[in-house]
Amino acid sequence: MDANQFSGKLLLKHEWNLDDELFELWLQKKWIQEVPGIVRKFGVTMCQRCFNTEKKYFGLMPGDITYCRKCVAMGRLSEREPLYRWSGPENELEPIPNSCAWEGKLTPLQEEAAHAIVRTIQTKKRLLISAVCGAGKTEMLYKGIEYAAEHGLRLCIATPRQDVVRELAPRLRRDFPSLTSAALYGDSTERDHGAHLVIATTHQMLRYQNAFDVIIVDEVDAFPFHKDRSLPKAVNRALKPKHALIYLTATPRFNLKLQTALKLIPTVSIPMRYHEHPLPVPTFKRVHQLEKQLQAYELPKLILDWIEERKGRRFLLFTPTIELAQTLSQSLSIPYVHSESPDRKELVMKFRTHQLNALITTTILERGVTFPSIDVAVLLADHHVFDEAALVQIAGRVGRSADDPTGDITFFYEQKTNAMVAARQYTRIKNKEAQRKR
Amino acid sequence: MHCLICFRDITEATTWQNLWTVKEKNICDDCESKFEKVKGSTLCEKCMKPVSEEVNLCGDCYEWQERFQQDPLIQNVSIFTYNDYMKDVMACFKYRGDYELVHVFKEAIKDTFSEHFKHSFQLVPIPLSDERLSERGFNQAEALAQLIDLPIYNVLKRTHSEKQSKKSKLERLTSKNPFRANHPISGDVLIIDDIYTTGTTLRQAAQTLIDHGATTVSSLTLIRS
């Protein structure tokens, strides 16, 4: 067996998938080293996999054994069940030149970002790419991926969202047919045998240590990455000491904006979409007692009119809660999806392949998904789940394709919120910036 | 307090009733409402499976009666149905090994026990084979039995075999008895297990216990699938 396929891994015993004899042998050879699972230091208990220190996430097993409940879904880690990290020979990747089979052309702005990425990988630094929705972020990465493959660097694209992994992986495989790759997320069955290219959810980074030369975090500002403090730590642990770390997003949060402003992180800003048409600016429509009406299965005339006006154009309706999606789905007889709906994948697929003309969704479809030629309405846009980033991302679903670069985005609300105004402001500023660049 | 399943904080309204009853809630109302209790006007007298109105016994229990003349199991009491939510919770509890989740069922198990059984019953949890026990780190049936404040008699032993959940119904009904008893036992015995599917496991255990001196054997299972 090729041992260095395990390089950079940090796993539970059963996850190594080795027979007992070989495992023991490698332990003796110090190719695999034990790492205690739960560590107590200065009165603080900490999970060594997910960095959890919160008391409520620790559980007790018979025999007073502490285990971590926060990451238990990845296999139980306790005081008796340690982690094992690879400390044997390092993975030497075979350099593959000219791996990119994509023949498209980058716009000048994309070109600029692509260069910045390659430079960052060369110099092993950090970089933030702040590009509007529909700027063609994936294509900007191609030169960087090609460079990494050519120099035998291990590259990982990590994103907080499963859907993004599922959408990205086939595209990258098509465009880089000669590279080995692995797509890793909660219930994927693939395994990483020391692939050139790993496309994974940020949670999967918890299974690595000292593994990657380059990590590109796509949609850094998405849930749960920006809320869960353990995930940035996991990304840092998964990186080799000398590394390049690249963040991609349309809507950087305060922390990153601050770093940009203080020149702590080099930033490339791309205010224009790849088709060079402006971002659609949201229309605001106030509806009196909107929430009450929706809950009572009544549909305000303004919303019915909006749907009427679509006249066969396909549309998405965003709602803040699952319950509201459900009531709306009943009164409009349009199917709805949410994070736990069992037929989520099928419904999204049906919408994508034009078998459905409309879909009601919670914020799960706010980012990372592309449907050509759609209109979007946000109901109860003043709800607190719709922060600026969410609204900007939702508006970013409109007018994605070059053949049909415009579309309608409408916010229905009761009371205007700062987030709504900020989101509209964002599109206007970016459009102005874009005009200057033209 | 926080919910054992979703980790959200539980804030209970302060009412006079709350003040007097010392009931500590460890699961939020949202999560609690997703469990579904076994109920219905017509349940099999023996195993609590929903049946049509004309009969008292379900097909499985009837078959057992026919085949052995005397069914080793007197009665089974189950609490919850095996709905999708329960499946998720059990997957997390049993297969991922999140032991703390057992406390979710504390009230339900205690209440059901005092409703249907007497304190003179001797609790016998269905054991796991040694291999499975070391793999999982705990026995889920024993964990459930410990919720009832009575001594537990670990008199059964199990020889290692294929997982029940991977077998077909016929294989289950005709499989060899995997249980041995390492102690004699007497009086009324109550077997505790997590799930009642065809009843084969419970009946095999019950037969073993009767052979070793038990007067009657009943069972309390968390789930009726």
Coordinates of N, CA and C in Angstrom, one line a residue, chain A residues 56-62 67 69-70 72-76 81 340, chain B residues 2 4-5 7 9 34 92 96-101 135-138:
Chain A
K56 N -21.4 22.7 27.6 CA -22.6 22.0 27.2 C -22.4 21.0 26.1
Y57 N -21.3 21.1 25.4 CA -21.1 20.2 24.3 C -20.3 18.9 24.7
F58 N -20.0 18.8 26.0 CA -19.3 17.6 26.5 C -20.3 16.7 27.1
G59 N -20.1 15.4 26.9 CA -21.0 14.4 27.5 C -20.2 13.4 28.3
L60 N -20.9 12.7 29.1 CA -20.3 11.6 29.9 C -20.8 10.3 29.5
M61 N -19.9 9.3 29.4 CA -20.2 7.9 29.1 C -20.1 7.1 30.4
P62 N -20.6 5.9 30.4 CA -20.4 5.1 31.6 C -19.0 5.0 31.9
Y67 N -16.7 12.7 26.5 CA -16.6 12.7 25.1 C -17.2 14.0 24.5
R69 N -19.6 16.1 22.2 CA -20.9 15.9 21.5 C -20.9 16.8 20.3
K70 N -20.1 17.8 20.2 CA -20.2 18.7 19.1 C -19.8 18.1 17.8
V72 N -19.5 14.7 17.4 CA -19.8 13.3 17.5 C -20.3 12.7 16.2
A73 N -20.8 13.5 15.4 CA -21.3 13.0 14.1 C -20.1 12.6 13.2
M74 N -18.9 13.0 13.5 CA -17.8 12.5 12.7 C -17.1 11.3 13.3
G75 N -17.8 10.7 14.3 CA -17.3 9.5 15.0 C -16.9 10.0 16.4
R76 N -17.2 9.2 17.4 CA -17.0 9.7 18.8 C -15.5 9.8 19.2
E81 N -10.9 7.2 23.4 CA -10.8 7.0 22.0 C -10.0 8.2 21.4
E340 N -33.9 20.7 5.7 CA -34.1 19.4 6.1 C -35.1 18.7 5.2
Chain B
H2 N -30.0 23.4 28.7 CA -30.1 23.4 27.2 C -30.6 22.1 26.7
L4 N -30.9 18.6 25.0 CA -29.9 17.6 24.7 C -29.8 17.3 23.2
I5 N -30.8 17.6 22.5 CA -30.8 17.3 21.1 C -30.3 18.5 20.2
F7 N -29.4 21.6 21.5 CA -28.5 22.5 22.2 C -29.0 23.9 22.5
D9 N -31.1 26.8 24.3 CA -31.4 27.0 25.7 C -32.9 26.7 26.0
K34 N -41.6 16.2 18.3 CA -41.3 15.4 17.1 C -41.4 13.9 17.4
C92 N -28.0 8.5 16.0 CA -27.0 9.3 16.7 C -26.6 8.6 18.1
R96 N -23.6 6.4 16.4 CA -22.5 7.4 16.6 C -22.0 7.4 18.0
G97 N -22.9 6.8 18.9 CA -22.4 6.6 20.3 C -22.6 7.9 21.1
D98 N -23.6 8.7 20.9 CA -23.8 9.9 21.7 C -24.6 9.5 22.9
Y99 N -23.9 9.0 23.9 CA -24.6 8.4 25.1 C -25.5 9.3 25.8
E100 N -25.2 10.6 25.9 CA -26.0 11.5 26.7 C -27.5 11.5 26.3
L101 N -27.7 11.1 25.0 CA -29.1 11.2 24.5 C -30.1 10.3 25.3
E135 N -16.9 -2.0 20.6 CA -17.0 -1.1 19.5 C -17.8 0.1 19.8
R136 N -18.9 -0.1 20.6 CA -19.8 1.0 20.8 C -19.5 1.7 22.1
G137 N -18.9 1.0 23.1 CA -18.6 1.7 24.3 C -19.6 1.6 25.4
F138 N -20.8 1.3 25.0 CA -21.9 1.1 26.0 C -23.0 0.2 25.4

